[in-house]
Coordinates of C-alpha atoms in Angstrom, one line a residue:
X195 CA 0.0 0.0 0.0
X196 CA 1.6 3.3 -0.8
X197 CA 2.4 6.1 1.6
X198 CA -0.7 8.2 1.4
X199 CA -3.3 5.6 1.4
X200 CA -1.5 4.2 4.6
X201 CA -1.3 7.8 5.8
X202 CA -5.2 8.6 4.9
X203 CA -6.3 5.7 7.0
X204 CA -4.0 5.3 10.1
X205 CA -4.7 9.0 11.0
X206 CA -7.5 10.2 13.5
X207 CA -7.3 12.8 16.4
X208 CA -8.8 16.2 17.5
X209 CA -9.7 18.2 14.7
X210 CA -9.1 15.2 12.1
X211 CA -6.1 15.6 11.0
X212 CA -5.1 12.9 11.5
X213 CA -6.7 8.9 12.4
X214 CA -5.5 6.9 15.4
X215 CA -3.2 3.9 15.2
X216 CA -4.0 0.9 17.3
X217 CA -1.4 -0.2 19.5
X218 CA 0.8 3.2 18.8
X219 CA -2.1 6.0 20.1
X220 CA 0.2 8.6 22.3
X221 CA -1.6 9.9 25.6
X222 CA -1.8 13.6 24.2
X223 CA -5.0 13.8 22.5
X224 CA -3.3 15.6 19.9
X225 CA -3.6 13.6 16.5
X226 CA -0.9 12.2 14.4
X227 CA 0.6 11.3 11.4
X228 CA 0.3 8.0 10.1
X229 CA 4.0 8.0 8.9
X230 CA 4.0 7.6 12.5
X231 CA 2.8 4.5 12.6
X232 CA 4.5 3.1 9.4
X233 CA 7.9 4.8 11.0
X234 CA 7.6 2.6 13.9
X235 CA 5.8 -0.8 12.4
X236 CA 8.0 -3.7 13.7
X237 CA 11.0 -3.9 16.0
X238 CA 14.7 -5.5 16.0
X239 CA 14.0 -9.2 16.4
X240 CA 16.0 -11.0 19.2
X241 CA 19.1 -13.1 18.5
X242 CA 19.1 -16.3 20.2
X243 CA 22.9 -16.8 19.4
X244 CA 23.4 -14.0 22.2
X245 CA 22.0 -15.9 24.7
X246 CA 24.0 -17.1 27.5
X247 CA 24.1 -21.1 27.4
X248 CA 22.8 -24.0 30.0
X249 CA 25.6 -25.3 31.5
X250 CA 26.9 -27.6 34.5
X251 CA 26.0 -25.4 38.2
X252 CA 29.7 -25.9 38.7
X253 CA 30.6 -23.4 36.0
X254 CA 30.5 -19.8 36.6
X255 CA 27.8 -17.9 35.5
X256 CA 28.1 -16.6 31.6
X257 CA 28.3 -12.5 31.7
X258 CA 25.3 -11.0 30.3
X259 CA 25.3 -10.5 26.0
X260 CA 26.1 -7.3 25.2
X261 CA 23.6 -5.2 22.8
X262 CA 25.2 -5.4 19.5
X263 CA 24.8 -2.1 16.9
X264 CA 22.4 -2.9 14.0
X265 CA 24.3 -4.0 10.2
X266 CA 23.8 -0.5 9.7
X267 CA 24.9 1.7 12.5
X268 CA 27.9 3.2 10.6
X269 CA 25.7 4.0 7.2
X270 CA 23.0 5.9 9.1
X271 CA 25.9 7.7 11.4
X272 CA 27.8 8.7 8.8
X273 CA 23.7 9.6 7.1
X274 CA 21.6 9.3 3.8
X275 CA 22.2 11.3 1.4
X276 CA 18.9 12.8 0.1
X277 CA 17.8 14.6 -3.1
X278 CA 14.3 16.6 -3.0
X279 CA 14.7 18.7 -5.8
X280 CA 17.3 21.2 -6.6
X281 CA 18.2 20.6 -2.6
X282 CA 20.4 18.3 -1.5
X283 CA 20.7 17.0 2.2
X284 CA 22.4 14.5 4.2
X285 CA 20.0 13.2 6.9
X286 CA 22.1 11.0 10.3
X287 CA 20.1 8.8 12.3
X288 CA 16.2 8.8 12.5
X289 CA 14.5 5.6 12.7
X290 CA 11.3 7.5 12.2
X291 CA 11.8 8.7 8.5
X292 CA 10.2 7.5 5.5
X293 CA 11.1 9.2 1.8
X294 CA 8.6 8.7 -0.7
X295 CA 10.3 7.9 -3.9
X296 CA 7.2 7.7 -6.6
X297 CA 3.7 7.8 -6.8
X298 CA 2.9 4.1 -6.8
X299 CA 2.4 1.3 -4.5
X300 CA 5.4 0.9 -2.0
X301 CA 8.0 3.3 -3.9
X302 CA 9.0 4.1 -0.4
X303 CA 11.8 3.8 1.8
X304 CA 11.0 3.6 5.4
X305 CA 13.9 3.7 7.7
X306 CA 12.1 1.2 10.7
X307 CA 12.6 -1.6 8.7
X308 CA 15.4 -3.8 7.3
X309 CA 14.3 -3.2 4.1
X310 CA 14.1 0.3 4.1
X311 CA 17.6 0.6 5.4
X312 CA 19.1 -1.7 2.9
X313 CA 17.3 0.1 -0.1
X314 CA 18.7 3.6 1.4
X315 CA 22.2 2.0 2.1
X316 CA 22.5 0.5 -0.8
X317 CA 23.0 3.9 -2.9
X318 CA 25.1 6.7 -3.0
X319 CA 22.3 9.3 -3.5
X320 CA 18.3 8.7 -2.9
X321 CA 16.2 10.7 -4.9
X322 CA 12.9 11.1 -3.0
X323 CA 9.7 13.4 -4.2
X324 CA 9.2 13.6 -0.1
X325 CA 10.7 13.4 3.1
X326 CA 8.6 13.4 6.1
X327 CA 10.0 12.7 9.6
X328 CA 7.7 11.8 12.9
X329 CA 9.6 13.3 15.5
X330 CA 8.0 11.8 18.7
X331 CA 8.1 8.7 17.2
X332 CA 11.2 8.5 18.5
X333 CA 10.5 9.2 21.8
X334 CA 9.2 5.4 21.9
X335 CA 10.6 3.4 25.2
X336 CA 10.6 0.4 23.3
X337 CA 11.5 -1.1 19.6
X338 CA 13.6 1.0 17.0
X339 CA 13.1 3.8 18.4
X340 CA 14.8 2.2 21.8
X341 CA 17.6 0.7 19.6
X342 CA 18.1 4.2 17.6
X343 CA 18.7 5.7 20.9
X344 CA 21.3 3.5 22.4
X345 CA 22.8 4.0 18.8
X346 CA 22.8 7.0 18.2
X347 CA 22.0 9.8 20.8
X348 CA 25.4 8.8 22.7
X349 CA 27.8 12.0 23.0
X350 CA 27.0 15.8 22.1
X351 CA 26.5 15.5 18.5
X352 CA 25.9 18.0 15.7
X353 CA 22.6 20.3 16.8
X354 CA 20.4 18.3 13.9
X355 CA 21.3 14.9 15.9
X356 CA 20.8 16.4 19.5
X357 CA 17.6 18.0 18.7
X358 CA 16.4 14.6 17.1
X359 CA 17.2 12.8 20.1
X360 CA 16.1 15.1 23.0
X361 CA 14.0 17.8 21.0
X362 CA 12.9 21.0 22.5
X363 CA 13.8 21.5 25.9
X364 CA 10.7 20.3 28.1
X365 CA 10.1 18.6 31.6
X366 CA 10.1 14.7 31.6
X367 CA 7.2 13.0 30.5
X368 CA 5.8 16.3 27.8
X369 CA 5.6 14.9 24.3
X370 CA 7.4 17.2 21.9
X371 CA 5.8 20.1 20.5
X372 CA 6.7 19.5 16.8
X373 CA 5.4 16.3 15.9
X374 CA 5.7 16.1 12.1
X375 CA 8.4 17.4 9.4
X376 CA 7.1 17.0 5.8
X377 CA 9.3 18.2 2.8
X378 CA 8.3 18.4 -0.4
X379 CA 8.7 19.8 -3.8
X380 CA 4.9 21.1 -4.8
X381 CA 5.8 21.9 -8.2
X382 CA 6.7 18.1 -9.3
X383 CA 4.5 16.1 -6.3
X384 CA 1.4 17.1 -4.7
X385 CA 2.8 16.3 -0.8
X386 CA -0.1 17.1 0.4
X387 CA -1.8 14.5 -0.7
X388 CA 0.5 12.2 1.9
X389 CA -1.9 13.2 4.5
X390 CA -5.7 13.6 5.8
X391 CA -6.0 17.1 5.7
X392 CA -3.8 19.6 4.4
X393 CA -1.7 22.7 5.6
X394 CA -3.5 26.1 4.8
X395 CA -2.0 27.3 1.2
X396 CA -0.6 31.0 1.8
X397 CA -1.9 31.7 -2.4
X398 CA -5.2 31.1 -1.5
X399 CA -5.0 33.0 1.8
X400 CA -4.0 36.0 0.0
X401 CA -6.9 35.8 -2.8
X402 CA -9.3 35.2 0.4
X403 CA -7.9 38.3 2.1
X404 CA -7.9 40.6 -0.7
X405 CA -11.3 39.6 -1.6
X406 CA -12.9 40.6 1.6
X407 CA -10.9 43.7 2.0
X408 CA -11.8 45.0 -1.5
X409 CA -15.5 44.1 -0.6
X410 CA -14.9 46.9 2.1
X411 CA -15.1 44.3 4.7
X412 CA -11.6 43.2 5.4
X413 CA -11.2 39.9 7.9
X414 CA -10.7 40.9 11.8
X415 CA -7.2 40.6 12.9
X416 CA -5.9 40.4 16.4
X417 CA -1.5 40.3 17.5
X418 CA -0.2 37.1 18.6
X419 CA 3.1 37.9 19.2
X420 CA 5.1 37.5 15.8
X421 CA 1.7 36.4 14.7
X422 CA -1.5 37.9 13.5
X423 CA -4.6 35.8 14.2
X424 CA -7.5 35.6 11.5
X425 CA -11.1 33.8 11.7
X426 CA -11.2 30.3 11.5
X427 CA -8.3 29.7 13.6
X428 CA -5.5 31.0 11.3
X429 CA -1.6 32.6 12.3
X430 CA -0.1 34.4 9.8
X431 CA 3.7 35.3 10.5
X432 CA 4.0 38.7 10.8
X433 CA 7.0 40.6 8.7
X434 CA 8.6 37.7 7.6
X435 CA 11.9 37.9 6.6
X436 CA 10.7 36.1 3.5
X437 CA 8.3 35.9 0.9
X438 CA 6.9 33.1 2.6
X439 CA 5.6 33.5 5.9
X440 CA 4.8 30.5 8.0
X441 CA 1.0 30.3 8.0
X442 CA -0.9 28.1 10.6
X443 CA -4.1 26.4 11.0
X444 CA -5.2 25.4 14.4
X445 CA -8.2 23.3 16.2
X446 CA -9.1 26.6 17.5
X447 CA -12.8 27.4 18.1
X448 CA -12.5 31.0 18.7
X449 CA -11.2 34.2 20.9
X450 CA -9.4 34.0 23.3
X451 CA -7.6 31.3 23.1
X452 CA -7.8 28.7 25.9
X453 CA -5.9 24.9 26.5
X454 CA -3.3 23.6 24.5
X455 CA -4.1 22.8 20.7
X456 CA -3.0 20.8 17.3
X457 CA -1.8 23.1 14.8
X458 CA -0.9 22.4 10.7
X459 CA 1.4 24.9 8.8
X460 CA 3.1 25.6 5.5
X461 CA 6.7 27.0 5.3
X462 CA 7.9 28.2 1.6
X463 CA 11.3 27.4 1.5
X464 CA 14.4 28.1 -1.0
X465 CA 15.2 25.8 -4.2
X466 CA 11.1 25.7 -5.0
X467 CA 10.6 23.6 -1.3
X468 CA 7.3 23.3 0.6
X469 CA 8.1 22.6 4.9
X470 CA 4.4 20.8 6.1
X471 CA 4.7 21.2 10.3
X472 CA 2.2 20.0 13.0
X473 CA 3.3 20.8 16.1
X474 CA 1.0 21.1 19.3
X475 CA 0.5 23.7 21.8
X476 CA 1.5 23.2 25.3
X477 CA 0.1 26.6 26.2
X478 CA -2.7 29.1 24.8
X479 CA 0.3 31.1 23.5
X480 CA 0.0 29.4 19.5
X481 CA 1.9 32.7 18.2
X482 CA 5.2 31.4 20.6
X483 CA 4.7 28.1 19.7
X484 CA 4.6 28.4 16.0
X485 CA 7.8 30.7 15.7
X486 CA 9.5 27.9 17.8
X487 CA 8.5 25.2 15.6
X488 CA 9.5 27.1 13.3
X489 CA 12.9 28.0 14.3
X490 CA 13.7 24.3 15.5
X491 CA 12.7 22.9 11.7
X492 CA 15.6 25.7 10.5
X493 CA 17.7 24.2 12.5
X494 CA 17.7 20.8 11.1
X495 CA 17.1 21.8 8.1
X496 CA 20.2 24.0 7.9
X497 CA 22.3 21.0 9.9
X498 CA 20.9 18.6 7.0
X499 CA 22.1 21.2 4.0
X500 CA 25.8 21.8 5.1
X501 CA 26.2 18.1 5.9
X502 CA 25.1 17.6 2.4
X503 CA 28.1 16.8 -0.5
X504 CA 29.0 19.4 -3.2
X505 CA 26.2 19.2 -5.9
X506 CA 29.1 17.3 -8.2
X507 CA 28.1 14.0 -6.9
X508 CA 27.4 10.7 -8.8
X509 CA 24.3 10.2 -10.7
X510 CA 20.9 10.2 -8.3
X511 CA 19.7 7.1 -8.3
X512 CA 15.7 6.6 -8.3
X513 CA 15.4 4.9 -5.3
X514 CA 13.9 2.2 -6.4

């Protein structure tokens, strides 16, 4: 079954963005991604060769096996090199990643199984149409995400591998605040379509905007810090430093805004790029919490890019 179809039925939570996942529902009532559940599908089976042998009671116990590092600790160390695009990343690490290399059934690589690794291992270059990365995934206490940890989040780290393995800082036992990373290209693969509902589109926010205000009845706005707020539970970044501003749509049912909430955004990004975040609110404050989600997605984004070779690198392979 390819990604979205997976996507569109494992998802279900507040607002409906997303379906619940048997066996893999977090206690937030925040909804998730099904990549989640796809990212996470399986764990590391057991070796019985490690096991300490039966022997005569007059020998001395056998010392406890030692956890041995997967077949492919040193490829996802030394990281995946990704193409989306024109951009070109190298991405360390995450268990919870799945890039979708075509539009069919199963042209997909997902990282949580063997598979998936081998496929990605196996070339110098993927060329995926999307990237999408459940963060809290991650955060499981059991399966690959356990074994990724031991792995991996040893040591300092660059800041894209220390932010994937402890995320924002938070008090023990508070799922993350951004859930979900989704990177796509939107002029060769509708990424959207990878999940149950969609980010707000900033194009048609304009044409919506400039409708009403030429009508003579522009939409109410109200400050949210770096954020204006619009009806229907829309943040708008305020004096972007871009073009694109991050634009937000929240399971908000009006003014003022009370309890923590599940919020959806879009992110225009250099080299054509679209960023999809979800990211929930662990206070009324959605304006704080968007610019953070924000900010912390720059961050691995920007770790991913300079990791990444020089753009003279062998032929992309397909990924297939």
């Amino acid at each position: 079954m390819e990604a979205r179809e997976r996507i569109g039925l494992a998802a279900l939570g507040t607002i409906g963005l997303v379906l619940s996942v048997s066996g893999f529902v977090l206690h937030s009532p925040a909804p998730q991604s099904a990549v989640m559940a796809a990212a996470m599908a399986g764990t590391e089976p057991s070796n019985p060769q490690l096991a300490p042998a039966a022997g005569p009671a007059s020998q001395p116990p056998t010392p406890a096996p030692v956890a041995q590092p997967t077949p492919y600790a040193d490829c996802l160390r030394k990281g995946i090199e990704v193409r989306l695009g024109k951009t070109s990343l190298r991405v360390s690490g995450p268990s919870a990643l799945t890039l979708v290399t075509g539009e069919g059934p199963g042209e997909e690589i997902n990282f949580a199984t063997k598979a998936g690794l081998e496929r990605a291992c196996s070339q110098p270059e993927v060329a995926a149409k999307a990237f999408v990365l459940t963060l809290e995934a991650m955060d499981k206490p059991f399966g690959v995400a356990a074994s990724w940890r031991a792995e991996f989040c040893k040591g300092s780290g660059d800041a894209a591998s220390r932010f994937l393995c402890s995320g924002e800082e938070r008090k023990n036992g508070v799922s993350r605040s951004l859930v979900t990373v989704g990177l796509y290209e939107p002029a060769s693969f509708q990424g959207e379509s990878l999940f149950q509902s969609k980010a707000p589109d900033l194009d048609n926010f304009k044409v919506w905007k400039e409708r009403l205000t030429k009508a003579g009845t522009p939409p109410p706005v109200q400050p949210d810090g770096d954020y204006d707020i619009y009806p229907g539970g829309i943040w708008l970044e305020r004096d972007a430093r871009s073009a694109a501003p991050f634009l937000v749509s929240c399971d908000v049912d009006g003014l003022p805004v009370t309890g923590p909430h599940y919020c959806v955004g879009s992110l225009g990004l250099e080299g054509g790029l679209r960023a999809r975040l979800e990211f929930r609110t662990m206070t009324p404050g959605i304006g704080r919490e968007a610019a953070a989600a924000a900010a912390n997605f720059r961050v691995l984004l920007a770790a991913w890019q300079a990791a990444a070779p020089p753009s003279a690198t062998a032929p992309v392979q397909s990924g297939k």
